[in-house]
Amino acid sequence: MIINHNITALNTHRQLSSASNAQSKSMEKLASGLRINKAGDDAAGLAISEKMRGQIRGLEMGSKNAQDGISLIQTAEGALNETHSILQRMREIAVQSSNDSNTDGDRQELQKEMDQLIEEIDRIGNTTEFNTKKLIDGSKSGVTEQLGNVTFDNQGDSALFTTVVASTAAVAGTPGTEADETINVKITDYDATADTYSFEWTTQDGQTAAVTGVAAAGGAQTIATADGSYSLTFGAIGVEDIGKEATFTSRASVEEYANNSLSFQIGANSSQTMNVDINDMRAAALNVDNIDVSSAASAESSISAINKAIEDVSAQRSKLGAFQNRLEHTINNLGTSQENLTAAESRIRDVDMAKEMMEQTKNSILSQAAQAMLAQANQQPQGVLQLLR
């Protein structure tokens, strides 16, 4: 019999420690409701569920962002609703003033109201805000471009028709700077006595003229259109070139693009955005800033201008309505995604309470049994005292 090492007690103590640790873990899970309380519980599950939690919270915030976007759009659309009402009243005044039952004095009074209505359109455009952001003053109109120099491409014999550029101030006329201006140039005749050539130019809107006295060696010639003056440079010209032609089209180089539209973050990840642009809805942009109803003729012509402004506001309101509907669909989609992702995260992270209660009960019984057996094991060495009797 051995008394220094009670192997039975050691084994029972180990089993008791194991049961007590298992019971402690079960109680922790039952108390928190989570299967994973620390990385040691499930290292991979923790990493996956934390990534899912980030997505879930991102989707929730994306939904809130979309709701804020709807509020912004409704603010702008509400302002345009009043602009619509003002334009309808302006049209009513124009129709009234165009009737010759009114005197000049009557029309002057109508003009006073018209001027005030125009100012109110500007005031609405300049002061409509959401969270201090101006909405319908043109500052959120989308992608704008800053034009650089206007150059011409040559669709023809590049050796004969070398270059055409906007002329300098030294040449009579205004330098041509209009983009998409198209000029066709054709060599038409040869004067053998003077050894000079003639050419004819024609623009896309029908302007045309003939130029004579072009030297055989070529050189710069001036093309003066209603839109501006251009300098065309010829190479060496021969008789065989009569009838040759080239078309030059002006291309405006873009130096800078600026996107000033509103960007709504409507997803959990980067680049999941939606851009909303709102045009300038002030009087000048709607071309109603100079409406004159002081005479029957001007009042008659102003009706068409106001009609166009009403159409522009209607188009902008329609676009805003489409944005709002899109955001509402986005909110529904985000809600569905959040719900499904939450269910997946719950399966990884949450504990099955019924199953864990079974484990806790088992571990509790084992712990109690181990305690009882440890007490018995501790009594075994006392049997050696019987040998002393």
mmCIF file of C-alpha atoms in Angstrom:
data_model
loop_
_atom_site.group_PDB
_atom_site.id
_atom_site.type_symbol
_atom_site.label_atom_id
_atom_site.label_comp_id
_atom_site.label_asym_id
_atom_site.label_seq_id
_atom_site.Cartn_x
_atom_site.Cartn_y
_atom_site.Cartn_z
ATOM 1 C CA MET A 1 0.000 0.000 0.000
ATOM 2 C CA ILE A 2 1.279 3.495 -0.941
ATOM 3 C CA ILE A 3 0.558 6.747 0.914
ATOM 4 C CA ASN A 4 2.972 9.261 -0.721
ATOM 5 C CA HIS A 5 1.228 9.182 -4.114
ATOM 6 C CA ASN A 6 -2.523 8.646 -4.190
ATOM 7 C CA ILE A 7 -2.923 7.903 -7.899
ATOM 8 C CA THR A 8 -6.667 7.399 -7.590
ATOM 9 C CA ALA A 9 -7.085 10.831 -5.975
ATOM 10 C CA LEU A 10 -4.871 12.446 -8.655
ATOM 11 C CA ASN A 11 -6.946 10.908 -11.446
ATOM 12 C CA THR A 12 -10.201 11.924 -9.772
ATOM 13 C CA HIS A 13 -8.857 15.466 -9.250
ATOM 14 C CA ARG A 14 -8.010 15.734 -12.952
ATOM 15 C CA GLN A 15 -11.498 14.615 -13.906
ATOM 16 C CA LEU A 16 -12.990 17.100 -11.433
ATOM 17 C CA SER A 17 -10.953 19.964 -12.914
ATOM 18 C CA SER A 18 -12.041 19.031 -16.447
ATOM 19 C CA ALA A 19 -15.713 18.874 -15.449
ATOM 20 C CA SER A 20 -15.464 22.161 -13.549
ATOM 21 C CA ASN A 21 -13.832 23.926 -16.567
ATOM 22 C CA ALA A 22 -16.476 22.578 -18.939
ATOM 23 C CA GLN A 23 -19.213 23.664 -16.541
ATOM 24 C CA SER A 24 -17.660 27.154 -16.310
ATOM 25 C CA LYS A 25 -17.586 27.501 -20.105
ATOM 26 C CA SER A 26 -21.188 26.338 -20.381
ATOM 27 C CA MET A 27 -22.277 28.854 -17.749
ATOM 28 C CA GLU A 28 -20.403 31.638 -19.614
ATOM 29 C CA LYS A 29 -22.168 30.787 -22.875
ATOM 30 C CA LEU A 30 -25.566 30.563 -21.178
ATOM 31 C CA ALA A 31 -25.025 33.872 -19.394
ATOM 32 C CA SER A 32 -23.999 35.746 -22.580
ATOM 33 C CA GLY A 33 -26.135 33.856 -25.094
ATOM 34 C CA LEU A 34 -23.073 33.632 -27.348
ATOM 35 C CA ARG A 35 -21.241 30.517 -28.471
ATOM 36 C CA ILE A 36 -18.092 32.589 -29.127
ATOM 37 C CA ASN A 37 -17.113 34.867 -26.235
ATOM 38 C CA LYS A 38 -13.375 34.965 -26.940
ATOM 39 C CA ALA A 39 -11.065 33.972 -29.768
ATOM 40 C CA GLY A 40 -10.202 30.689 -28.060
ATOM 41 C CA ASP A 41 -13.808 29.499 -28.326
ATOM 42 C CA ASP A 42 -13.625 29.412 -32.169
ATOM 43 C CA ALA A 43 -10.784 31.333 -33.818
ATOM 44 C CA ALA A 44 -12.023 30.986 -37.421
ATOM 45 C CA GLY A 45 -15.638 31.568 -36.458
ATOM 46 C CA LEU A 46 -14.659 34.768 -34.626
ATOM 47 C CA ALA A 47 -12.845 36.152 -37.688
ATOM 48 C CA ILE A 48 -15.717 35.300 -40.049
ATOM 49 C CA SER A 49 -18.424 36.648 -37.757
ATOM 50 C CA GLU A 50 -16.545 39.916 -37.102
ATOM 51 C CA LYS A 51 -16.313 40.477 -40.869
ATOM 52 C CA MET A 52 -20.030 39.819 -41.129
ATOM 53 C CA ARG A 53 -20.711 42.238 -38.286
ATOM 54 C CA GLY A 54 -18.858 44.946 -40.208
ATOM 55 C CA GLN A 55 -20.998 44.284 -43.265
ATOM 56 C CA ILE A 56 -24.200 44.255 -41.218
ATOM 57 C CA ARG A 57 -23.456 47.597 -39.584
ATOM 58 C CA GLY A 58 -22.375 49.024 -42.939
ATOM 59 C CA LEU A 59 -25.646 47.930 -44.528
ATOM 60 C CA GLU A 60 -27.580 49.499 -41.676
ATOM 61 C CA MET A 61 -25.746 52.809 -42.099
ATOM 62 C CA GLY A 62 -26.150 52.622 -45.888
ATOM 63 C CA SER A 63 -29.894 52.362 -45.358
ATOM 64 C CA LYS A 64 -29.804 55.431 -43.106
ATOM 65 C CA ASN A 65 -27.760 57.278 -45.726
ATOM 66 C CA ALA A 66 -30.347 56.429 -48.381
ATOM 67 C CA GLN A 67 -33.111 57.711 -46.118
ATOM 68 C CA ASP A 68 -31.199 60.961 -45.658
ATOM 69 C CA GLY A 69 -30.830 61.130 -49.444
ATOM 70 C CA ILE A 70 -34.584 60.817 -49.857
ATOM 71 C CA SER A 71 -35.076 63.667 -47.382
ATOM 72 C CA LEU A 72 -32.632 65.823 -49.374
ATOM 73 C CA ILE A 73 -34.361 65.039 -52.653
ATOM 74 C CA GLN A 74 -37.768 65.765 -51.145
ATOM 75 C CA THR A 75 -36.465 69.151 -49.990
ATOM 76 C CA ALA A 76 -35.311 70.053 -53.494
ATOM 77 C CA GLU A 77 -38.478 68.697 -55.097
ATOM 78 C CA GLY A 78 -40.623 70.639 -52.637
ATOM 79 C CA ALA A 79 -38.874 73.862 -53.615
ATOM 80 C CA LEU A 80 -39.392 73.111 -57.310
ATOM 81 C CA ASN A 81 -43.061 72.501 -56.622
ATOM 82 C CA GLU A 82 -43.336 76.149 -55.590
ATOM 83 C CA THR A 83 -41.233 77.210 -58.595
ATOM 84 C CA HIS A 84 -43.757 75.405 -60.759
ATOM 85 C CA SER A 85 -46.597 77.330 -59.147
ATOM 86 C CA ILE A 86 -44.774 80.615 -59.747
ATOM 87 C CA LEU A 87 -44.151 79.795 -63.414
ATOM 88 C CA GLN A 88 -47.812 78.907 -63.879
ATOM 89 C CA ARG A 89 -48.757 82.292 -62.437
ATOM 90 C CA MET A 90 -46.208 83.998 -64.718
ATOM 91 C CA ARG A 91 -47.743 82.254 -67.715
ATOM 92 C CA GLU A 92 -51.177 83.361 -66.576
ATOM 93 C CA ILE A 93 -49.963 86.965 -66.393
ATOM 94 C CA ALA A 94 -48.364 86.717 -69.852
ATOM 95 C CA VAL A 95 -51.585 85.411 -71.353
ATOM 96 C CA GLN A 96 -53.547 88.189 -69.634
ATOM 97 C CA SER A 97 -51.150 90.904 -70.781
ATOM 98 C CA SER A 98 -51.213 89.719 -74.399
ATOM 99 C CA ASN A 99 -54.926 90.573 -74.538
ATOM 100 C CA ASP A 100 -55.641 94.034 -75.936
ATOM 101 C CA SER A 101 -58.409 94.632 -73.466
ATOM 102 C CA ASN A 102 -55.602 95.876 -71.187
ATOM 103 C CA THR A 103 -54.197 99.385 -71.306
ATOM 104 C CA ASP A 104 -50.488 100.187 -71.107
ATOM 105 C CA GLY A 105 -51.049 101.149 -67.484
ATOM 106 C CA ASP A 106 -52.597 97.770 -66.793
ATOM 107 C CA ARG A 107 -49.609 96.044 -68.324
ATOM 108 C CA GLN A 108 -47.232 98.072 -66.191
ATOM 109 C CA GLU A 109 -48.997 96.779 -63.097
ATOM 110 C CA LEU A 110 -48.803 93.234 -64.440
ATOM 111 C CA GLN A 111 -45.081 93.756 -65.058
ATOM 112 C CA LYS A 112 -44.589 94.670 -61.401
ATOM 113 C CA GLU A 113 -45.988 91.338 -60.288
ATOM 114 C CA MET A 114 -43.981 89.559 -62.971
ATOM 115 C CA ASP A 115 -40.748 91.129 -61.684
ATOM 116 C CA GLN A 116 -41.519 90.040 -58.131
ATOM 117 C CA LEU A 117 -42.241 86.494 -59.251
ATOM 118 C CA ILE A 118 -38.908 86.367 -61.076
ATOM 119 C CA GLU A 119 -37.131 87.537 -57.929
ATOM 120 C CA GLU A 120 -38.910 84.867 -55.892
ATOM 121 C CA ILE A 121 -37.715 82.142 -58.289
ATOM 122 C CA ASP A 122 -34.163 83.395 -57.721
ATOM 123 C CA ARG A 123 -34.667 83.571 -53.969
ATOM 124 C CA ILE A 124 -35.926 79.993 -53.854
ATOM 125 C CA GLY A 125 -33.003 78.860 -56.009
ATOM 126 C CA ASN A 126 -30.436 80.655 -53.864
ATOM 127 C CA THR A 127 -31.774 79.713 -50.424
ATOM 128 C CA THR A 128 -33.068 76.144 -50.742
ATOM 129 C CA GLU A 129 -30.750 74.088 -48.538
ATOM 130 C CA PHE A 130 -30.443 70.724 -46.829
ATOM 131 C CA ASN A 131 -27.997 70.575 -43.931
ATOM 132 C CA THR A 132 -26.527 73.913 -45.167
ATOM 133 C CA LYS A 133 -25.963 72.491 -48.681
ATOM 134 C CA LYS A 134 -27.371 74.549 -51.551
ATOM 135 C CA LEU A 135 -29.492 72.335 -53.765
ATOM 136 C CA ILE A 136 -30.946 74.110 -56.803
ATOM 137 C CA ASP A 137 -28.486 76.949 -57.431
ATOM 138 C CA GLY A 138 -26.487 74.929 -59.976
ATOM 139 C CA SER A 139 -23.713 73.997 -57.538
ATOM 140 C CA LYS A 140 -24.816 70.320 -57.684
ATOM 141 C CA SER A 141 -25.341 70.087 -61.434
ATOM 142 C CA GLY A 142 -23.086 67.069 -62.066
ATOM 143 C CA VAL A 143 -20.056 66.746 -64.336
ATOM 144 C CA THR A 144 -18.890 70.028 -65.787
ATOM 145 C CA GLU A 145 -15.938 70.650 -68.055
ATOM 146 C CA GLN A 146 -13.601 73.538 -68.546
ATOM 147 C CA LEU A 147 -12.741 73.981 -72.211
ATOM 148 C CA GLY A 148 -9.200 74.624 -73.306
ATOM 149 C CA ASN A 149 -8.011 75.690 -76.764
ATOM 150 C CA VAL A 150 -10.059 74.961 -79.865
ATOM 151 C CA THR A 151 -8.090 73.000 -82.446
ATOM 152 C CA PHE A 152 -9.024 71.554 -85.827
ATOM 153 C CA ASP A 153 -8.616 68.079 -87.168
ATOM 154 C CA ASN A 154 -7.942 67.647 -90.872
ATOM 155 C CA GLN A 155 -9.870 65.135 -92.929
ATOM 156 C CA GLY A 156 -8.058 65.507 -96.228
ATOM 157 C CA ASP A 157 -4.613 65.923 -97.811
ATOM 158 C CA SER A 158 -2.450 66.923 -94.825
ATOM 159 C CA ALA A 159 0.463 67.921 -97.046
ATOM 160 C CA LEU A 160 -1.656 70.298 -99.142
ATOM 161 C CA PHE A 161 -3.932 71.563 -96.376
ATOM 162 C CA THR A 162 -1.475 71.754 -93.522
ATOM 163 C CA THR A 163 -3.158 73.589 -90.643
ATOM 164 C CA VAL A 164 -6.132 75.723 -89.750
ATOM 165 C CA VAL A 165 -6.178 77.627 -86.481
ATOM 166 C CA ALA A 166 -8.206 80.358 -84.851
ATOM 167 C CA SER A 167 -6.736 83.562 -86.204
ATOM 168 C CA THR A 168 -4.951 86.103 -84.035
ATOM 169 C CA ALA A 169 -6.168 89.608 -83.331
ATOM 170 C CA ALA A 170 -3.894 90.854 -86.129
ATOM 171 C CA VAL A 171 -6.275 89.317 -88.643
ATOM 172 C CA ALA A 172 -9.494 91.204 -89.220
ATOM 173 C CA GLY A 173 -12.451 89.654 -87.494
ATOM 174 C CA THR A 174 -13.037 87.776 -84.257
ATOM 175 C CA PRO A 175 -10.828 84.761 -83.557
ATOM 176 C CA GLY A 176 -12.831 81.591 -84.078
ATOM 177 C CA THR A 177 -13.259 79.709 -80.826
ATOM 178 C CA GLU A 178 -16.468 77.773 -81.358
ATOM 179 C CA ALA A 179 -16.268 74.031 -80.829
ATOM 180 C CA ASP A 180 -17.728 71.703 -83.477
ATOM 181 C CA GLU A 181 -17.376 74.352 -86.198
ATOM 182 C CA THR A 182 -16.885 72.542 -89.531
ATOM 183 C CA ILE A 183 -15.250 74.180 -92.561
ATOM 184 C CA ASN A 184 -14.865 72.523 -95.969
ATOM 185 C CA VAL A 185 -12.086 73.891 -98.165
ATOM 186 C CA LYS A 186 -11.732 73.128 -101.919
ATOM 187 C CA ILE A 187 -9.190 74.356 -104.489
ATOM 188 C CA THR A 188 -11.284 75.477 -107.433
ATOM 189 C CA ASP A 189 -9.211 77.351 -110.050
ATOM 190 C CA TYR A 190 -5.759 78.326 -111.360
ATOM 191 C CA ASP A 191 -4.825 81.700 -112.932
ATOM 192 C CA ALA A 192 -1.913 80.905 -115.258
ATOM 193 C CA THR A 193 -1.132 84.598 -115.871
ATOM 194 C CA ALA A 194 -0.723 85.427 -112.201
ATOM 195 C CA ASP A 195 0.348 81.884 -111.212
ATOM 196 C CA THR A 196 -2.146 81.952 -108.384
ATOM 197 C CA TYR A 197 -4.909 79.642 -107.218
ATOM 198 C CA SER A 198 -8.414 80.133 -105.874
ATOM 199 C CA PHE A 199 -10.225 78.142 -103.195
ATOM 200 C CA GLU A 200 -13.735 78.058 -101.819
ATOM 201 C CA TRP A 201 -14.760 77.470 -98.180
ATOM 202 C CA THR A 202 -18.149 76.434 -96.816
ATOM 203 C CA THR A 203 -19.315 76.046 -93.212
ATOM 204 C CA GLN A 204 -21.841 73.534 -91.889
ATOM 205 C CA ASP A 205 -24.523 76.218 -91.642
ATOM 206 C CA GLY A 206 -24.187 77.244 -95.298
ATOM 207 C CA GLN A 207 -21.799 80.185 -95.121
ATOM 208 C CA THR A 208 -19.540 80.200 -98.189
ATOM 209 C CA ALA A 209 -17.055 82.416 -100.002
ATOM 210 C CA ALA A 210 -14.299 82.228 -102.612
ATOM 211 C CA VAL A 211 -10.727 83.392 -102.010
ATOM 212 C CA THR A 212 -8.363 84.212 -104.897
ATOM 213 C CA GLY A 213 -4.709 85.052 -105.209
ATOM 214 C CA VAL A 214 -3.203 82.103 -103.360
ATOM 215 C CA ALA A 215 0.456 81.689 -104.343
ATOM 216 C CA ALA A 216 1.686 78.401 -105.768
ATOM 217 C CA ALA A 217 4.061 78.170 -102.839
ATOM 218 C CA GLY A 218 1.080 78.137 -100.487
ATOM 219 C CA GLY A 219 1.024 80.009 -97.192
ATOM 220 C CA ALA A 220 -1.534 81.320 -94.754
ATOM 221 C CA GLN A 221 -4.964 82.432 -95.894
ATOM 222 C CA THR A 222 -7.805 83.952 -93.885
ATOM 223 C CA ILE A 223 -11.273 82.410 -93.634
ATOM 224 C CA ALA A 224 -13.722 84.924 -92.136
ATOM 225 C CA THR A 225 -17.014 83.345 -91.092
ATOM 226 C CA ALA A 226 -19.859 84.832 -89.095
ATOM 227 C CA ASP A 227 -18.583 82.858 -86.084
ATOM 228 C CA GLY A 228 -15.007 84.099 -86.291
ATOM 229 C CA SER A 229 -11.856 84.310 -88.348
ATOM 230 C CA TYR A 230 -9.548 81.376 -89.022
ATOM 231 C CA SER A 231 -6.123 81.074 -90.571
ATOM 232 C CA LEU A 232 -5.660 78.232 -93.101
ATOM 233 C CA THR A 233 -2.129 77.279 -94.176
ATOM 234 C CA PHE A 234 -1.527 75.662 -97.581
ATOM 235 C CA GLY A 235 1.464 73.656 -98.673
ATOM 236 C CA ALA A 236 2.858 73.877 -102.219
ATOM 237 C CA ILE A 237 -0.011 73.868 -104.755
ATOM 238 C CA GLY A 238 0.095 72.424 -108.283
ATOM 239 C CA VAL A 239 -2.386 72.247 -111.141
ATOM 240 C CA GLU A 240 -2.986 68.610 -110.292
ATOM 241 C CA ASP A 241 -4.384 69.782 -106.919
ATOM 242 C CA ILE A 242 -7.372 71.559 -108.470
ATOM 243 C CA GLY A 243 -10.509 69.890 -107.133
ATOM 244 C CA LYS A 244 -8.866 68.594 -103.995
ATOM 245 C CA GLU A 245 -10.637 69.400 -100.750
ATOM 246 C CA ALA A 246 -10.427 68.886 -97.010
ATOM 247 C CA THR A 247 -12.798 69.245 -94.114
ATOM 248 C CA PHE A 248 -11.677 70.778 -90.847
ATOM 249 C CA THR A 249 -13.708 70.278 -87.650
ATOM 250 C CA SER A 250 -12.927 72.230 -84.509
ATOM 251 C CA ARG A 251 -12.388 70.148 -81.380
ATOM 252 C CA ALA A 252 -12.372 71.797 -77.984
ATOM 253 C CA SER A 253 -9.759 70.263 -75.713
ATOM 254 C CA VAL A 254 -11.014 69.700 -72.193
ATOM 255 C CA GLU A 255 -8.573 70.810 -69.535
ATOM 256 C CA GLU A 256 -10.534 69.760 -66.500
ATOM 257 C CA TYR A 257 -13.558 67.725 -65.505
ATOM 258 C CA ALA A 258 -15.268 68.456 -62.226
ATOM 259 C CA ASN A 259 -17.993 66.301 -60.729
ATOM 260 C CA ASN A 260 -19.973 68.378 -58.249
ATOM 261 C CA SER A 261 -22.958 66.060 -58.022
ATOM 262 C CA LEU A 262 -24.109 64.695 -54.668
ATOM 263 C CA SER A 263 -22.696 61.272 -53.838
ATOM 264 C CA PHE A 264 -24.720 59.057 -51.506
ATOM 265 C CA GLN A 265 -22.940 56.103 -49.834
ATOM 266 C CA ILE A 266 -25.689 53.491 -50.115
ATOM 267 C CA GLY A 267 -23.694 50.302 -49.497
ATOM 268 C CA ALA A 268 -21.481 48.708 -46.877
ATOM 269 C CA ASN A 269 -18.307 48.888 -48.990
ATOM 270 C CA SER A 270 -16.318 51.529 -50.839
ATOM 271 C CA SER A 271 -17.512 52.724 -54.261
ATOM 272 C CA GLN A 272 -21.074 51.597 -53.525
ATOM 273 C CA THR A 273 -22.389 55.079 -54.174
ATOM 274 C CA MET A 274 -25.166 56.798 -56.076
ATOM 275 C CA ASN A 275 -24.698 60.218 -57.679
ATOM 276 C CA VAL A 276 -27.537 62.740 -57.778
ATOM 277 C CA ASP A 277 -27.269 65.900 -59.876
ATOM 278 C CA ILE A 278 -29.657 68.849 -59.661
ATOM 279 C CA ASN A 279 -29.623 71.528 -62.326
ATOM 280 C CA ASP A 280 -29.669 75.274 -61.797
ATOM 281 C CA MET A 281 -33.308 76.204 -61.289
ATOM 282 C CA ARG A 282 -32.929 79.964 -60.994
ATOM 283 C CA ALA A 283 -34.544 82.469 -63.342
ATOM 284 C CA ALA A 284 -31.508 82.999 -65.586
ATOM 285 C CA ALA A 285 -30.970 79.270 -66.066
ATOM 286 C CA LEU A 286 -34.668 78.891 -66.911
ATOM 287 C CA ASN A 287 -34.429 81.875 -69.321
ATOM 288 C CA VAL A 288 -37.238 83.770 -67.615
ATOM 289 C CA ASP A 289 -35.124 86.467 -65.952
ATOM 290 C CA ASN A 290 -36.008 89.085 -68.577
ATOM 291 C CA ILE A 291 -39.682 88.366 -69.176
ATOM 292 C CA ASP A 292 -41.420 91.515 -70.416
ATOM 293 C CA VAL A 293 -45.209 91.842 -70.466
ATOM 294 C CA SER A 294 -45.336 95.610 -70.866
ATOM 295 C CA SER A 295 -46.623 95.229 -74.438
ATOM 296 C CA ALA A 296 -48.932 92.785 -76.153
ATOM 297 C CA ALA A 297 -46.213 91.606 -78.554
ATOM 298 C CA SER A 298 -43.614 90.941 -75.855
ATOM 299 C CA ALA A 299 -46.202 89.249 -73.650
ATOM 300 C CA GLU A 300 -47.166 86.981 -76.538
ATOM 301 C CA SER A 301 -43.571 85.935 -77.143
ATOM 302 C CA SER A 302 -42.909 85.394 -73.426
ATOM 303 C CA ILE A 303 -45.552 82.645 -73.252
ATOM 304 C CA SER A 304 -43.281 80.265 -75.187
ATOM 305 C CA ALA A 305 -40.302 81.079 -72.949
ATOM 306 C CA ILE A 306 -42.327 80.364 -69.817
ATOM 307 C CA ASN A 307 -43.638 77.129 -71.363
ATOM 308 C CA LYS A 308 -40.059 75.996 -71.891
ATOM 309 C CA ALA A 309 -39.199 76.882 -68.278
ATOM 310 C CA ILE A 310 -42.167 74.855 -67.028
ATOM 311 C CA GLU A 311 -40.973 71.902 -69.102
ATOM 312 C CA ASP A 312 -37.445 72.236 -67.658
ATOM 313 C CA VAL A 313 -38.720 72.282 -64.076
ATOM 314 C CA SER A 314 -41.001 69.321 -64.839
ATOM 315 C CA ALA A 315 -38.046 67.384 -66.248
ATOM 316 C CA GLN A 316 -35.946 68.141 -63.154
ATOM 317 C CA ARG A 317 -38.753 67.123 -60.791
ATOM 318 C CA SER A 318 -39.272 63.939 -62.783
ATOM 319 C CA LYS A 319 -35.563 63.137 -62.484
ATOM 320 C CA LEU A 320 -35.639 63.770 -58.739
ATOM 321 C CA GLY A 321 -38.664 61.500 -58.434
ATOM 322 C CA ALA A 322 -36.768 58.761 -60.259
ATOM 323 C CA PHE A 323 -33.822 59.195 -57.864
ATOM 324 C CA GLN A 324 -36.179 58.943 -54.896
ATOM 325 C CA ASN A 325 -37.813 55.768 -56.205
ATOM 326 C CA ARG A 326 -34.383 54.258 -56.789
ATOM 327 C CA LEU A 327 -33.338 55.040 -53.218
ATOM 328 C CA GLU A 328 -36.510 53.453 -51.866
ATOM 329 C CA HIS A 329 -35.698 50.249 -53.758
ATOM 330 C CA THR A 330 -32.153 50.489 -52.424
ATOM 331 C CA ILE A 331 -33.435 50.688 -48.845
ATOM 332 C CA ASN A 332 -35.573 47.582 -49.383
ATOM 333 C CA ASN A 333 -32.628 45.682 -50.842
ATOM 334 C CA LEU A 334 -30.291 46.752 -48.030
ATOM 335 C CA GLY A 335 -32.848 45.605 -45.459
ATOM 336 C CA THR A 336 -33.097 42.173 -47.061
ATOM 337 C CA SER A 337 -29.320 41.808 -47.264
ATOM 338 C CA GLN A 338 -28.907 42.901 -43.655
ATOM 339 C CA GLU A 339 -31.519 40.391 -42.484
ATOM 340 C CA ASN A 340 -29.916 37.472 -44.323
ATOM 341 C CA LEU A 341 -26.400 38.386 -43.224
ATOM 342 C CA THR A 342 -27.548 38.746 -39.615
ATOM 343 C CA ALA A 343 -29.021 35.241 -39.767
ATOM 344 C CA ALA A 344 -25.706 33.886 -41.053
ATOM 345 C CA GLU A 345 -23.752 35.711 -38.344
ATOM 346 C CA SER A 346 -26.171 34.412 -35.692
ATOM 347 C CA ARG A 347 -25.568 30.814 -36.758
ATOM 348 C CA ILE A 348 -21.851 31.280 -36.170
ATOM 349 C CA ARG A 349 -21.886 33.446 -33.073
ATOM 350 C CA ASP A 350 -25.030 32.660 -31.041
ATOM 351 C CA VAL A 351 -25.357 29.670 -28.728
ATOM 352 C CA ASP A 352 -28.096 27.039 -28.889
ATOM 353 C CA MET A 353 -29.495 27.582 -25.395
ATOM 354 C CA ALA A 354 -31.260 24.202 -25.106
ATOM 355 C CA LYS A 355 -28.203 22.262 -26.228
ATOM 356 C CA GLU A 356 -25.893 24.237 -23.954
ATOM 357 C CA MET A 357 -28.214 23.700 -20.981
ATOM 358 C CA MET A 358 -27.908 19.953 -21.595
ATOM 359 C CA GLU A 359 -24.109 20.290 -21.574
ATOM 360 C CA GLN A 360 -24.170 22.393 -18.427
ATOM 361 C CA THR A 361 -26.390 19.861 -16.605
ATOM 362 C CA LYS A 362 -24.117 17.001 -17.640
ATOM 363 C CA ASN A 363 -21.004 18.855 -16.533
ATOM 364 C CA SER A 364 -22.653 19.793 -13.223
ATOM 365 C CA ILE A 365 -23.492 16.151 -12.463
ATOM 366 C CA LEU A 366 -19.984 15.048 -13.447
ATOM 367 C CA SER A 367 -18.480 17.731 -11.223
ATOM 368 C CA GLN A 368 -20.562 16.622 -8.241
ATOM 369 C CA ALA A 369 -19.733 12.962 -8.868
ATOM 370 C CA ALA A 370 -16.044 13.749 -9.141
ATOM 371 C CA GLN A 371 -16.152 15.591 -5.855
ATOM 372 C CA ALA A 372 -17.748 12.573 -4.157
ATOM 373 C CA MET A 373 -15.177 10.191 -5.683
ATOM 374 C CA LEU A 374 -12.327 12.492 -4.638
ATOM 375 C CA ALA A 375 -13.564 12.270 -1.064
ATOM 376 C CA GLN A 376 -13.558 8.477 -1.337
ATOM 377 C CA ALA A 377 -10.093 8.401 -2.908
ATOM 378 C CA ASN A 378 -8.734 10.535 -0.078
ATOM 379 C CA GLN A 379 -9.991 7.945 2.427
ATOM 380 C CA GLN A 380 -8.145 4.993 0.812
ATOM 381 C CA PRO A 381 -4.656 5.623 2.333
ATOM 382 C CA GLN A 382 -6.144 5.524 5.803
ATOM 383 C CA GLY A 383 -6.514 1.749 5.336
ATOM 384 C CA VAL A 384 -2.788 1.403 6.091
ATOM 385 C CA LEU A 385 -3.510 2.287 9.734
ATOM 386 C CA GLN A 386 -5.190 -1.089 10.132
ATOM 387 C CA LEU A 387 -1.745 -2.679 9.921
ATOM 388 C CA LEU A 388 -0.705 -0.925 13.152
ATOM 389 C CA ARG A 389 -3.323 -2.644 15.265
#
